[in-house]
CSV table of N, CA, C and O and ligand atoms in Angstrom, one decimal:
chain,number,residue,atom,x,y,z
A,1334,MET,N,28.4,-8.4,-40.9
A,1334,MET,CA,27.2,-7.2,-41.0
A,1334,MET,C,26.3,-7.5,-40.0
A,1334,MET,O,25.7,-8.4,-39.8
A,1335,ALA,N,26.2,-6.3,-39.1
A,1335,ALA,CA,25.2,-6.3,-38.0
A,1335,ALA,C,23.9,-5.6,-38.6
A,1335,ALA,O,23.9,-4.4,-39.1
A,1336,ALA,N,22.9,-6.5,-38.6
A,1336,ALA,CA,21.7,-5.9,-39.3
A,1336,ALA,C,20.7,-5.3,-38.1
A,1336,ALA,O,20.3,-6.2,-37.2
A,1337,TYR,N,20.3,-4.2,-38.2
A,1337,TYR,CA,19.5,-3.5,-37.1
A,1337,TYR,C,18.2,-3.8,-37.6
A,1337,TYR,O,17.8,-3.8,-38.7
A,1338,PRO,N,17.2,-4.2,-36.6
A,1338,PRO,CA,15.9,-4.4,-36.8
A,1338,PRO,C,15.2,-3.1,-37.4
A,1338,PRO,O,15.7,-1.9,-37.1
A,1339,PRO,N,14.3,-3.2,-38.1
A,1339,PRO,CA,13.6,-1.9,-38.7
A,1339,PRO,C,13.1,-1.0,-37.6
A,1339,PRO,O,12.6,-1.5,-36.6
A,1340,GLY,N,13.4,0.1,-37.8
A,1340,GLY,CA,12.9,1.2,-36.8
A,1340,GLY,C,13.9,1.3,-35.7
A,1340,GLY,O,13.7,2.1,-34.8
A,1341,TYR,N,15.1,0.6,-35.7
A,1341,TYR,CA,16.1,0.8,-34.7
A,1341,TYR,C,16.7,2.2,-34.8
A,1341,TYR,O,17.1,2.6,-35.8
A,1342,SER,N,17.0,2.7,-33.6
A,1342,SER,CA,17.5,4.0,-33.7
A,1342,SER,C,18.8,4.0,-32.6
A,1342,SER,O,18.5,3.6,-31.5
A,1343,ALA,N,19.8,4.6,-33.0
A,1343,ALA,CA,20.8,4.6,-32.0
A,1343,ALA,C,20.7,5.7,-30.9
A,1343,ALA,O,21.3,5.9,-30.1
A,1344,GLN,N,19.7,6.7,-31.2
A,1344,GLN,CA,19.5,7.8,-30.5
A,1344,GLN,C,18.8,7.2,-29.1
A,1344,GLN,O,18.0,6.4,-29.1
A,1345,PRO,N,19.3,7.9,-28.0
A,1345,PRO,CA,18.7,7.4,-26.7
A,1345,PRO,C,17.2,7.8,-26.6
A,1345,PRO,O,16.9,8.8,-27.0
A,1346,ALA,N,16.4,6.9,-26.1
A,1346,ALA,CA,15.1,7.3,-25.9
A,1346,ALA,C,14.8,8.3,-24.9
A,1346,ALA,O,15.4,8.5,-23.9
A,1347,VAL,N,13.9,9.1,-25.2
A,1347,VAL,CA,13.4,10.2,-24.4
A,1347,VAL,C,12.7,9.7,-23.1
A,1347,VAL,O,11.8,9.0,-23.3
A,1348,VAL,N,13.5,9.9,-22.0
A,1348,VAL,CA,12.7,9.4,-20.8
A,1348,VAL,C,11.8,10.4,-20.2
A,1348,VAL,O,12.2,11.5,-19.8
A,1349,ILE,N,10.5,9.9,-20.1
A,1349,ILE,CA,9.5,10.7,-19.5
A,1349,ILE,C,9.3,10.2,-18.1
A,1349,ILE,O,8.9,9.3,-17.9
A,1350,ASN,N,9.8,11.0,-17.2
A,1350,ASN,CA,9.7,10.8,-15.7
A,1350,ASN,C,8.8,11.8,-14.9
A,1350,ASN,O,9.6,12.7,-14.5
A,1351,PRO,N,7.6,11.5,-14.8
A,1351,PRO,CA,6.9,12.4,-14.1
A,1351,PRO,C,7.4,12.4,-12.7
A,1351,PRO,O,7.6,11.3,-12.0
A,1352,PRO,N,7.5,13.5,-12.0
A,1352,PRO,CA,7.9,13.6,-10.6
A,1352,PRO,C,7.1,12.9,-9.7
A,1352,PRO,O,7.5,12.3,-8.7
A,1353,ILE,N,5.9,13.0,-9.8
A,1353,ILE,CA,4.9,12.4,-8.7
A,1353,ILE,C,3.7,11.6,-9.5
A,1353,ILE,O,3.3,12.1,-10.6
A,1354,ILE,N,3.6,10.3,-9.1
A,1354,ILE,CA,2.5,9.5,-9.6
A,1354,ILE,C,1.3,10.0,-8.9
A,1354,ILE,O,1.0,9.9,-7.7
A,1355,GLN,N,0.4,10.3,-9.8
A,1355,GLN,CA,-0.9,10.9,-9.4
A,1355,GLN,C,-1.7,9.6,-8.6
A,1355,GLN,O,-2.1,9.9,-7.4
A,1356,GLN,N,-1.9,8.6,-9.2
A,1356,GLN,CA,-2.6,7.6,-8.6
A,1356,GLN,C,-1.5,6.5,-8.0
A,1356,GLN,O,-1.1,5.7,-8.7
A,1357,SER,N,-1.3,6.8,-6.9
A,1357,SER,CA,-0.2,5.8,-6.3
A,1357,SER,C,-0.9,4.6,-5.9
A,1357,SER,O,-2.1,4.3,-5.6
A,1358,VAL,N,-0.1,3.5,-5.8
A,1358,VAL,CA,-0.4,2.2,-5.4
A,1358,VAL,C,-0.1,2.1,-4.0
A,1358,VAL,O,1.1,2.2,-3.6
A,1359,PHE,N,-1.2,2.0,-3.2
A,1359,PHE,CA,-0.9,1.9,-1.7
A,1359,PHE,C,-0.5,0.5,-1.1
A,1359,PHE,O,-1.2,-0.4,-1.5
A,1360,ARG,N,0.5,0.5,-0.5
A,1360,ARG,CA,1.0,-0.7,0.1
A,1360,ARG,C,1.1,-0.4,1.6
A,1360,ARG,O,0.5,0.4,2.1
A,1361,HIS,N,2.0,-1.2,2.2
A,1361,HIS,CA,2.2,-1.2,3.8
A,1361,HIS,C,3.2,-0.2,4.0
A,1361,HIS,O,3.4,0.1,5.2
A,1362,VAL,N,3.8,0.5,3.1
A,1362,VAL,CA,4.9,1.5,3.4
A,1362,VAL,C,4.4,2.8,2.9
A,1362,VAL,O,3.5,3.0,2.0
A,1363,PRO,N,4.8,3.9,3.4
A,1363,PRO,CA,4.4,5.3,3.2
A,1363,PRO,C,4.8,5.7,1.7
A,1363,PRO,O,5.8,5.1,1.2
A,1364,VAL,N,3.9,6.3,1.0
A,1364,VAL,CA,4.1,6.6,-0.4
A,1364,VAL,C,4.2,8.2,-0.5
A,1364,VAL,O,3.6,8.9,0.0
A,1365,ARG,N,5.0,8.6,-1.6
A,1365,ARG,CA,5.2,10.0,-1.9
A,1365,ARG,C,4.1,10.2,-3.0
A,1365,ARG,O,3.9,9.6,-4.1
A,1366,MET,N,3.3,11.2,-2.8
A,1366,MET,CA,2.2,11.6,-3.7
A,1366,MET,C,1.8,13.0,-3.5
A,1366,MET,O,2.3,13.7,-2.6
A,1367,ARG,N,0.8,13.5,-4.3
A,1367,ARG,CA,0.2,14.8,-4.2
A,1367,ARG,C,-1.2,14.5,-3.5
A,1367,ARG,O,-2.0,13.8,-4.0
A,1368,CYS,N,-1.4,15.1,-2.4
A,1368,CYS,CA,-2.8,15.0,-1.8
A,1368,CYS,C,-3.8,15.6,-2.5
A,1368,CYS,O,-3.8,16.7,-3.0
A,1369,GLN,N,-5.0,14.7,-2.6
A,1369,GLN,CA,-6.1,15.2,-3.6
A,1369,GLN,C,-6.9,16.2,-2.7
A,1369,GLN,O,-7.8,16.8,-3.3
A,1370,PHE,N,-6.7,16.3,-1.4
A,1370,PHE,CA,-7.5,17.3,-0.7
A,1370,PHE,C,-6.8,18.6,-0.4
A,1370,PHE,O,-7.4,19.7,-0.6
A,1371,CYS,N,-5.6,18.7,0.0
A,1371,CYS,CA,-4.9,20.0,0.2
A,1371,CYS,C,-3.8,20.3,-0.9
A,1371,CYS,O,-3.2,21.2,-0.9
A,1372,ASN,N,-3.7,19.3,-1.9
A,1372,ASN,CA,-2.8,19.5,-3.0
A,1372,ASN,C,-1.4,19.8,-2.6
A,1372,ASN,O,-0.6,20.3,-3.4
A,1373,ALA,N,-1.1,19.3,-1.5
A,1373,ALA,CA,0.4,19.3,-1.1
A,1373,ALA,C,1.1,18.2,-1.5
A,1373,ALA,O,0.6,17.1,-1.6
A,1374,GLU,N,2.5,18.3,-1.6
A,1374,GLU,CA,3.3,17.1,-2.0
A,1374,GLU,C,3.6,16.5,-0.6
A,1374,GLU,O,4.3,17.2,0.3
A,1375,ILE,N,3.2,15.4,-0.4
A,1375,ILE,CA,3.4,14.7,0.8
A,1375,ILE,C,4.0,13.4,0.8
A,1375,ILE,O,3.9,12.6,-0.3
A,1376,THR,N,4.4,12.9,1.9
A,1376,THR,CA,4.6,11.4,2.0
A,1376,THR,C,3.6,10.9,3.0
A,1376,THR,O,3.5,11.4,4.2
A,1377,THR,N,2.7,10.0,2.7
A,1377,THR,CA,1.7,9.6,3.6
A,1377,THR,C,2.2,9.0,4.9
A,1377,THR,O,3.2,8.3,4.9
A,1378,SER,N,1.5,9.2,5.8
A,1378,SER,CA,1.6,8.5,7.2
A,1378,SER,C,0.7,7.3,7.3
A,1378,SER,O,-0.4,7.5,6.9
A,1379,THR,N,1.3,6.1,7.6
A,1379,THR,CA,0.4,5.0,7.6
A,1379,THR,C,0.1,4.6,9.0
A,1379,THR,O,0.8,4.8,10.0
A,1380,SER,N,-1.3,4.1,9.1
A,1380,SER,CA,-1.7,3.4,10.4
A,1380,SER,C,-2.3,2.1,10.0
A,1380,SER,O,-2.9,2.0,9.1
A,1381,PHE,N,-2.3,1.2,11.0
A,1381,PHE,CA,-2.9,-0.1,10.8
A,1381,PHE,C,-4.2,-0.1,11.4
A,1381,PHE,O,-4.5,0.3,12.4
A,1382,GLU,N,-5.1,-0.9,10.6
A,1382,GLU,CA,-6.5,-1.1,11.0
A,1382,GLU,C,-6.9,-2.5,10.8
A,1382,GLU,O,-6.5,-3.1,9.9
A,1383,THR,N,-7.6,-2.9,11.7
A,1383,THR,CA,-8.1,-4.3,11.8
A,1383,THR,C,-9.0,-4.4,10.5
A,1383,THR,O,-10.0,-3.8,10.5
A,1384,GLY,N,-8.6,-5.5,9.6
A,1384,GLY,CA,-9.4,-5.6,8.5
A,1384,GLY,C,-10.1,-7.1,8.4
A,1384,GLY,O,-9.9,-7.8,9.4
A,1385,ALA,N,-10.6,-7.3,7.3
A,1385,ALA,CA,-11.3,-8.6,7.0
A,1385,ALA,C,-10.3,-9.8,7.2
A,1385,ALA,O,-10.6,-10.8,7.8
A,1386,LEU,N,-8.9,-9.6,6.8
A,1386,LEU,CA,-8.0,-10.6,6.7
A,1386,LEU,C,-7.7,-10.9,8.1
A,1386,LEU,O,-7.6,-12.1,8.7
A,1387,THR,N,-7.7,-9.9,9.1
A,1387,THR,CA,-7.4,-10.2,10.5
A,1387,THR,C,-8.4,-11.1,11.1
A,1387,THR,O,-8.1,-12.1,11.8
A,1388,TRP,N,-9.7,-10.9,10.8
A,1388,TRP,CA,-10.7,-11.8,11.4
A,1388,TRP,C,-10.8,-13.1,10.8
A,1388,TRP,O,-11.0,-14.1,11.5
A,1389,ILE,N,-10.3,-13.2,9.5
A,1389,ILE,CA,-10.3,-14.5,8.8
A,1389,ILE,C,-9.2,-15.4,9.4
A,1389,ILE,O,-9.5,-16.6,9.8
A,1390,ILE,N,-8.1,-14.7,9.6
A,1390,ILE,CA,-6.9,-15.5,10.2
A,1390,ILE,C,-7.3,-15.9,11.6
A,1390,ILE,O,-7.1,-17.1,12.1
A,1391,ALA,N,-8.0,-15.0,12.5
A,1391,ALA,CA,-8.5,-15.4,13.8
A,1391,ALA,C,-9.4,-16.5,13.7
A,1391,ALA,O,-9.3,-17.4,14.6
A,1392,GLY,N,-10.4,-16.4,12.8
A,1392,GLY,CA,-11.3,-17.5,12.6
A,1392,GLY,C,-10.7,-18.9,12.3
A,1392,GLY,O,-11.0,-20.0,12.9
A,1393,VAL,N,-9.7,-18.9,11.4
A,1393,VAL,CA,-9.0,-20.0,11.1
A,1393,VAL,C,-8.2,-20.6,12.3
A,1393,VAL,O,-8.2,-21.8,12.5
A,1394,LEU,N,-7.6,-19.9,13.0
A,1394,LEU,CA,-6.8,-20.2,14.2
A,1394,LEU,C,-7.8,-20.8,15.2
A,1394,LEU,O,-7.5,-21.9,15.8
A,1395,LEU,N,-8.9,-20.3,15.3
A,1395,LEU,CA,-10.0,-20.7,16.2
A,1395,LEU,C,-10.4,-22.2,15.7
A,1395,LEU,O,-10.6,-23.1,16.5
A,1396,LEU,N,-10.5,-22.3,14.4
A,1396,LEU,CA,-11.0,-23.7,14.0
A,1396,LEU,C,-10.0,-24.7,14.1
A,1396,LEU,O,-10.3,-25.9,14.3
A,1397,PHE,N,-8.6,-24.3,14.1
A,1397,PHE,CA,-7.7,-25.2,14.5
A,1397,PHE,C,-7.4,-25.5,15.9
A,1397,PHE,O,-6.5,-26.3,16.2
A,1398,GLY,N,-8.2,-25.0,16.6
A,1398,GLY,CA,-8.1,-25.3,18.1
A,1398,GLY,C,-7.2,-24.5,19.0
A,1398,GLY,O,-7.0,-24.6,20.1
A,1399,LEU,N,-6.7,-23.5,18.2
A,1399,LEU,CA,-5.8,-22.5,19.0
A,1399,LEU,C,-6.6,-21.4,19.6
A,1399,LEU,O,-6.5,-20.3,19.3
A,1400,TRP,N,-7.4,-21.9,20.6
A,1400,TRP,CA,-8.4,-21.0,21.2
A,1400,TRP,C,-7.8,-20.4,22.5
A,1400,TRP,O,-8.5,-19.5,23.1
A,1401,LEU,N,-6.7,-20.7,22.8
A,1401,LEU,CA,-6.1,-20.2,24.3
A,1401,LEU,C,-5.5,-18.9,24.0
A,1401,LEU,O,-4.5,-18.7,24.3
A,1402,GLY,N,-6.3,-18.0,23.5
A,1402,GLY,CA,-5.8,-16.7,23.2
A,1402,GLY,C,-5.0,-16.6,22.0
A,1402,GLY,O,-4.8,-15.5,21.5
A,1403,CYS,N,-4.7,-17.6,21.4
A,1403,CYS,CA,-3.8,-17.5,20.2
A,1403,CYS,C,-4.6,-16.9,19.1
A,1403,CYS,O,-4.0,-16.3,18.2
A,1404,CYS,N,-6.1,-16.9,18.9
A,1404,CYS,CA,-6.8,-16.6,17.9
A,1404,CYS,C,-6.6,-14.9,17.9
A,1404,CYS,O,-7.1,-14.3,17.0
A,1405,LEU,N,-6.1,-14.5,19.1
A,1405,LEU,CA,-6.1,-13.0,19.1
A,1405,LEU,C,-4.7,-12.4,18.5
A,1405,LEU,O,-4.6,-11.2,18.5
A,1406,ILE,N,-3.9,-13.4,18.1
A,1406,ILE,CA,-2.5,-13.0,17.6
A,1406,ILE,C,-2.6,-12.1,16.4
A,1406,ILE,O,-1.9,-11.1,16.3
A,1407,PRO,N,-3.6,-12.5,15.5
A,1407,PRO,CA,-3.6,-11.4,14.3
A,1407,PRO,C,-3.9,-10.1,14.5
A,1407,PRO,O,-3.6,-9.2,13.9
A,1408,PHE,N,-4.6,-9.9,15.7
A,1408,PHE,CA,-4.8,-8.5,16.1
A,1408,PHE,C,-3.6,-7.6,16.5
A,1408,PHE,O,-3.7,-6.6,16.6
A,1409,CYS,N,-2.6,-8.5,16.8
A,1409,CYS,CA,-1.4,-7.9,17.3
A,1409,CYS,C,-0.3,-7.8,16.2
A,1409,CYS,O,0.7,-7.2,16.4
A,1410,ILE,N,-0.6,-8.3,15.0
A,1410,ILE,CA,0.5,-8.4,14.0
A,1410,ILE,C,0.1,-7.4,12.8
A,1410,ILE,O,-1.1,-7.5,12.3
A,1411,ASP,N,0.9,-6.4,12.7
A,1411,ASP,CA,0.4,-5.3,11.7
A,1411,ASP,C,0.4,-5.9,10.3
A,1411,ASP,O,-0.2,-5.4,9.4
A,1412,GLY,N,1.1,-7.0,10.1
A,1412,GLY,CA,1.2,-7.6,8.6
A,1412,GLY,C,-0.1,-8.2,8.3
A,1412,GLY,O,-0.4,-8.6,7.0
A,1413,CYS,N,-1.1,-8.4,9.3
A,1413,CYS,CA,-2.4,-9.0,8.9
A,1413,CYS,C,-3.4,-7.9,8.7
A,1413,CYS,O,-4.6,-8.2,8.5
A,1414,LYS,N,-3.1,-6.7,9.0
A,1414,LYS,CA,-4.0,-5.5,9.1
A,1414,LYS,C,-4.0,-4.7,7.7
A,1414,LYS,O,-3.0,-4.7,7.1
A,1415,ASP,N,-5.1,-4.1,7.4
A,1415,ASP,CA,-5.3,-3.2,6.4
A,1415,ASP,C,-4.4,-1.9,6.8
A,1415,ASP,O,-4.2,-1.6,8.0
A,1416,VAL,N,-3.9,-1.2,5.7
A,1416,VAL,CA,-3.1,0.2,6.0
A,1416,VAL,C,-3.8,1.3,5.6
A,1416,VAL,O,-4.2,1.2,4.4
A,1417,VAL,N,-4.0,2.1,6.5
A,1417,VAL,CA,-4.7,3.4,6.1
A,1417,VAL,C,-3.5,4.5,5.9
A,1417,VAL,O,-2.7,4.8,6.8
A,1418,HIS,N,-3.5,5.2,4.7
A,1418,HIS,CA,-2.6,6.3,4.5
A,1418,HIS,C,-3.3,7.7,4.6
A,1418,HIS,O,-4.4,7.8,4.1
A,1419,THR,N,-2.9,8.3,5.6
A,1419,THR,CA,-3.4,9.6,5.7
A,1419,THR,C,-2.4,10.8,5.4
A,1419,THR,O,-1.2,10.5,5.3
A,1420,CYS,N,-2.8,12.0,5.1
A,1420,CYS,CA,-2.1,13.0,4.6
A,1420,CYS,C,-1.6,13.8,6.0
A,1420,CYS,O,-2.4,14.1,6.8
A,1421,PRO,N,-0.3,13.9,6.2
A,1421,PRO,CA,0.3,14.5,7.4
A,1421,PRO,C,-0.1,16.0,7.6
A,1421,PRO,O,0.1,16.6,8.5
A,1422,SER,N,-0.5,16.6,6.3
A,1422,SER,CA,-0.8,17.9,6.3
A,1422,SER,C,-2.2,18.4,6.7
A,1422,SER,O,-2.4,19.1,7.5
A,1423,CYS,N,-3.2,17.6,6.0
A,1423,CYS,CA,-4.6,17.9,6.3
A,1423,CYS,C,-5.2,16.7,7.1
A,1423,CYS,O,-6.5,16.8,7.3
A,1424,GLN,N,-4.5,15.7,7.4
A,1424,GLN,CA,-5.2,14.6,8.3
A,1424,GLN,C,-6.2,13.8,7.3
A,1424,GLN,O,-7.0,13.0,8.0
A,1425,GLN,N,-6.4,14.0,6.1
A,1425,GLN,CA,-7.3,13.2,5.4
A,1425,GLN,C,-6.9,12.0,5.0
A,1425,GLN,O,-5.7,11.8,4.8
A,1426,VAL,N,-7.7,10.9,4.8
A,1426,VAL,CA,-7.4,9.6,4.4
A,1426,VAL,C,-7.3,9.7,2.9
A,1426,VAL,O,-8.2,10.1,2.4
A,1427,VAL,N,-6.2,9.6,2.3
A,1427,VAL,CA,-5.8,9.6,1.0
A,1427,VAL,C,-5.8,8.3,0.3
A,1427,VAL,O,-5.9,8.2,-1.0
A,1428,GLY,N,-5.8,7.3,1.1
A,1428,GLY,CA,-5.7,5.9,0.5
A,1428,GLY,C,-5.7,4.8,1.5
A,1428,GLY,O,-5.4,5.1,2.6
A,1429,LYS,N,-6.0,3.6,1.0
A,1429,LYS,CA,-6.0,2.3,1.9
A,1429,LYS,C,-5.5,1.3,1.1
A,1429,LYS,O,-5.8,0.9,0.0
A,1430,PHE,N,-4.7,0.5,1.8
A,1430,PHE,CA,-4.2,-0.8,1.3
A,1430,PHE,C,-5.1,-2.0,1.9
A,1430,PHE,O,-4.8,-2.1,3.2
A,1431,ASN,N,-5.8,-2.5,1.2
A,1431,ASN,CA,-6.7,-3.7,1.8
A,1431,ASN,C,-5.9,-4.9,1.5
A,1431,ASN,O,-5.7,-5.2,0.2
A,1432,ARG,N,-5.9,-5.7,2.3
A,1432,ARG,CA,-5.2,-7.0,2.2
A,1432,ARG,C,-6.1,-8.1,1.6
A,1432,ARG,O,-5.5,-9.3,1.2
A,1433,MET,N,-7.3,-7.9,1.4
A,1433,MET,CA,-8.2,-8.9,0.7
A,1433,MET,C,-8.3,-8.5,-0.6
A,1433,MET,O,-8.4,-7.5,-1.2
B,419,ZN,ZN1,-3.6,17.0,2.5
């Protein structure tokens, strides 16, 4: 005898799948969202910006004696930078991924 737990239903659950997440989580990749400025359905365009983490890594490299220009490495690596998401339609900044 298979005993189903109370409340179990063989009916498939209704999947509520909103087409667009209003409050997107911004990472280092473009996200699909609705622009809060022009209300258009967009895929954000990303650009990298020197952030606090970039400066901290540069400072740490400097402390470890990598002063022969190596402390400038973080400024060349996009992975160390903040990511700014802009709307390709109205060019407004719709979000920012801060690595700190
Ligand atoms: Zn827009």
